Coordinates of N, CA and C in Angstrom, one line a residue:
X30 N 18.2 -4.9 4.7 CA 17.5 -3.7 4.9 C 18.5 -2.7 5.6
X31 N 18.7 -1.5 5.0 CA 19.6 -0.5 5.4 C 21.0 -1.0 5.5
X32 N 21.3 -2.1 4.7 CA 22.7 -2.6 4.7 C 23.0 -3.4 6.0
X33 N 22.0 -3.7 6.8 CA 22.2 -4.4 8.1 C 21.7 -5.8 8.0
X34 N 20.5 -6.0 7.4 CA 19.9 -7.3 7.3 C 19.7 -7.6 5.8
X35 N 19.8 -8.9 5.5 CA 19.5 -9.4 4.1 C 18.1 -10.0 4.2
X36 N 17.3 -9.7 3.2 CA 16.0 -10.3 3.1 C 16.0 -11.2 1.8
X37 N 15.7 -12.5 1.9 CA 15.6 -13.3 0.8 C 14.3 -13.0 0.0
X38 N 14.4 -12.7 -1.3 CA 13.3 -12.3 -2.0 C 13.5 -12.7 -3.5
X39 N 12.5 -13.6 -3.9 CA 12.6 -14.1 -5.3 C 11.3 -13.6 -6.0
X40 N 11.4 -12.8 -7.0 CA 10.2 -12.2 -7.6 C 9.3 -13.3 -8.2
X41 N 9.9 -14.3 -8.7 CA 9.1 -15.4 -9.3 C 8.2 -16.2 -8.2
X42 N 8.8 -16.2 -7.0 CA 8.2 -17.0 -6.0 C 7.4 -16.1 -5.0
X43 N 7.8 -14.9 -4.8 CA 7.3 -14.1 -3.7 C 6.3 -13.0 -4.1
X44 N 6.0 -12.8 -5.4 CA 5.0 -11.9 -5.8 C 3.8 -12.7 -6.4
X45 N 2.7 -12.4 -5.9 CA 1.4 -13.1 -6.3 C 0.5 -12.1 -7.0
X46 N 0.0 -12.4 -8.2 CA -0.9 -11.6 -8.9 C -2.3 -12.2 -8.8
X47 N -3.3 -11.5 -8.3 CA -4.6 -11.9 -8.2 C -5.5 -11.1 -9.2
X48 N -5.4 -11.5 -10.5 CA -6.1 -10.7 -11.5 C -7.6 -10.7 -11.4
X49 N -8.1 -11.8 -10.8 CA -9.6 -11.9 -10.7 C -10.1 -11.4 -9.4
X50 N -9.3 -10.8 -8.5 CA -9.7 -10.3 -7.2 C -9.7 -8.8 -7.2
X51 N -10.8 -8.2 -6.8 CA -11.0 -6.8 -6.6 C -11.2 -6.5 -5.1
X52 N -10.4 -5.7 -4.5 CA -10.6 -5.4 -3.1 C -11.8 -4.4 -3.0
X53 N -12.5 -4.5 -1.8 CA -13.8 -3.7 -1.7 C -13.7 -2.2 -1.9
X54 N -12.6 -1.6 -1.5 CA -12.5 -0.1 -1.6 C -12.2 0.4 -3.0
X55 N -11.2 -0.2 -3.7 CA -10.8 0.3 -5.0 C -10.1 -0.8 -5.7
X56 N -10.2 -0.8 -7.0 CA -9.7 -1.9 -7.8 C -8.1 -1.9 -7.9
X57 N -7.5 -0.7 -7.8 CA -6.1 -0.5 -7.9 C -5.4 -0.6 -6.6
X58 N -5.1 -1.8 -6.1 CA -4.6 -2.0 -4.7 C -3.4 -2.9 -4.7
X59 N -2.6 -2.7 -3.7 CA -1.4 -3.5 -3.4 C -1.4 -3.9 -2.0
X60 N -1.3 -5.2 -1.7 CA -1.1 -5.6 -0.3 C 0.2 -6.2 -0.1
X61 N 0.9 -5.7 0.9 CA 2.3 -6.2 1.2 C 2.1 -7.0 2.5
X62 N 2.8 -8.2 2.5 CA 2.8 -9.1 3.6 C 4.2 -9.5 3.9
X63 N 4.5 -9.6 5.2 CA 5.8 -10.0 5.7 C 5.7 -10.9 6.9
X64 N 6.6 -11.8 7.1 CA 6.7 -12.6 8.3 C 8.0 -12.5 8.9
X65 N 8.1 -12.1 10.2 CA 9.4 -11.9 10.8 C 10.0 -13.3 11.3
X66 N 11.2 -13.3 11.7 CA 11.8 -14.5 12.1 C 11.2 -15.1 13.3
X67 N 10.5 -14.3 14.1 CA 9.8 -14.9 15.3 C 8.3 -15.3 14.9
X68 N 8.0 -15.2 13.6 CA 6.6 -15.6 13.2 C 5.6 -14.6 13.2
X69 N 5.9 -13.3 13.6 CA 5.0 -12.3 13.6 C 4.6 -11.9 12.1
X70 N 3.3 -11.8 11.9 CA 2.9 -11.4 10.5 C 2.5 -10.0 10.4
X71 N 2.9 -9.3 9.4 CA 2.6 -7.9 9.1 C 1.9 -7.8 7.8
X72 N 1.0 -6.9 7.7 CA 0.2 -6.7 6.4 C -0.3 -5.3 6.3
X73 N -0.2 -4.7 5.1 CA -0.7 -3.4 4.9 C -1.2 -3.3 3.5
X74 N -2.4 -2.8 3.2 CA -2.9 -2.6 1.9 C -2.9 -1.1 1.5
X75 N -2.5 -0.8 0.3 CA -2.4 0.5 -0.2 C -3.3 0.6 -1.5
X76 N -3.9 1.7 -1.7 CA -4.8 2.0 -2.8 C -4.3 3.2 -3.6
X77 N -4.0 3.0 -4.9 CA -3.7 4.1 -5.8 C -5.0 4.7 -6.3
X78 N -5.4 5.9 -5.9 CA -6.7 6.4 -6.1 C -6.8 7.4 -7.2
X79 N -5.7 7.6 -7.9 CA -5.6 8.5 -9.0 C -5.0 9.9 -8.6
X80 N -4.5 10.6 -9.6 CA -3.9 11.9 -9.4 C -2.6 11.8 -8.6
X81 N -2.0 10.6 -8.6 CA -0.7 10.5 -7.8 C -1.0 10.2 -6.3
X82 N -2.2 10.1 -5.9 CA -2.5 9.9 -4.5 C -2.6 8.4 -4.2
X83 N -2.0 8.0 -3.0 CA -2.0 6.7 -2.5 C -2.4 6.7 -1.1
X84 N -3.4 5.9 -0.7 CA -3.8 5.9 0.7 C -3.8 4.5 1.2
X85 N -3.7 4.3 2.5 CA -3.6 3.0 3.1 C -5.0 2.5 3.5
X86 N -5.2 1.3 3.9 CA -6.5 0.7 4.2 C -7.2 1.5 5.3
X87 N -6.4 1.9 6.3 CA -7.1 2.6 7.4 C -7.7 4.0 6.9
X88 N -7.0 4.6 5.9 CA -7.5 5.9 5.4 C -8.7 5.7 4.5
X89 N -8.9 4.5 4.0 CA -10.0 4.2 3.1 C -11.2 3.7 3.7
X90 N -11.5 4.1 4.9 CA -12.7 3.6 5.7 C -14.0 4.1 5.2
X91 N -14.0 5.3 4.6 CA -15.2 6.0 4.1 C -15.1 6.1 2.6
X92 N -15.8 5.2 1.8 CA -15.7 5.3 0.4 C -16.3 6.6 -0.2
X93 N -17.1 7.3 0.6 CA -17.7 8.6 0.1 C -16.8 9.8 0.3
X94 N -15.7 9.6 1.1 CA -14.8 10.7 1.4 C -14.0 10.9 0.1
X95 N -13.7 12.2 -0.2 CA -13.0 12.6 -1.4 C -11.5 12.6 -1.1
X96 N -10.8 11.5 -1.2 CA -9.4 11.4 -1.0 C -8.6 12.1 -2.1
X97 N -9.2 12.2 -3.3 CA -8.5 12.7 -4.4 C -8.4 14.3 -4.4
X98 N -9.0 14.9 -3.5 CA -9.0 16.3 -3.3 C -8.6 16.7 -1.9
X99 N -7.4 16.4 -1.4 CA -7.1 16.6 0.0 C -6.9 18.1 0.3
X100 N -7.1 18.4 1.5 CA -6.8 19.8 2.0 C -5.4 19.9 2.4
X101 N -4.6 20.8 1.8 CA -3.2 20.9 2.1 C -3.0 22.2 2.8
X102 N -2.5 22.2 4.0 CA -2.2 23.4 4.8 C -0.9 24.0 4.4
X103 N 0.1 23.2 4.1 CA 1.3 23.8 3.6 C 2.0 22.8 2.7
X104 N 2.8 23.3 1.8 CA 3.5 22.5 0.8 C 5.0 22.5 1.2
X105 N 5.6 21.3 1.5 CA 7.0 21.3 2.0 C 8.0 21.7 1.0
X106 N 7.7 21.6 -0.3 CA 8.7 21.9 -1.3 C 8.1 22.8 -2.4
X107 N 8.8 23.7 -3.0 CA 8.3 24.7 -3.9 C 8.0 24.1 -5.3
X108 N 8.2 22.8 -5.5 CA 7.9 22.3 -6.8 C 6.7 21.3 -6.8

């Protein structure tokens, strides 16, 4: 990571596909899990909700909220 630490990662062994599992909020989801050297476990789930929008599990608490039409106060780039 950042050229400082090496992380052992084998795509055949470290990526799991759960084709028969649908998470409660949205079917297009990705959960990342990591375990640090001291045994601390980290996990975050992301949902691709269409239109190029991705939200995390914390933002997906209200399934009736319209995440696909966010209010944008300013646009950081002109493109």
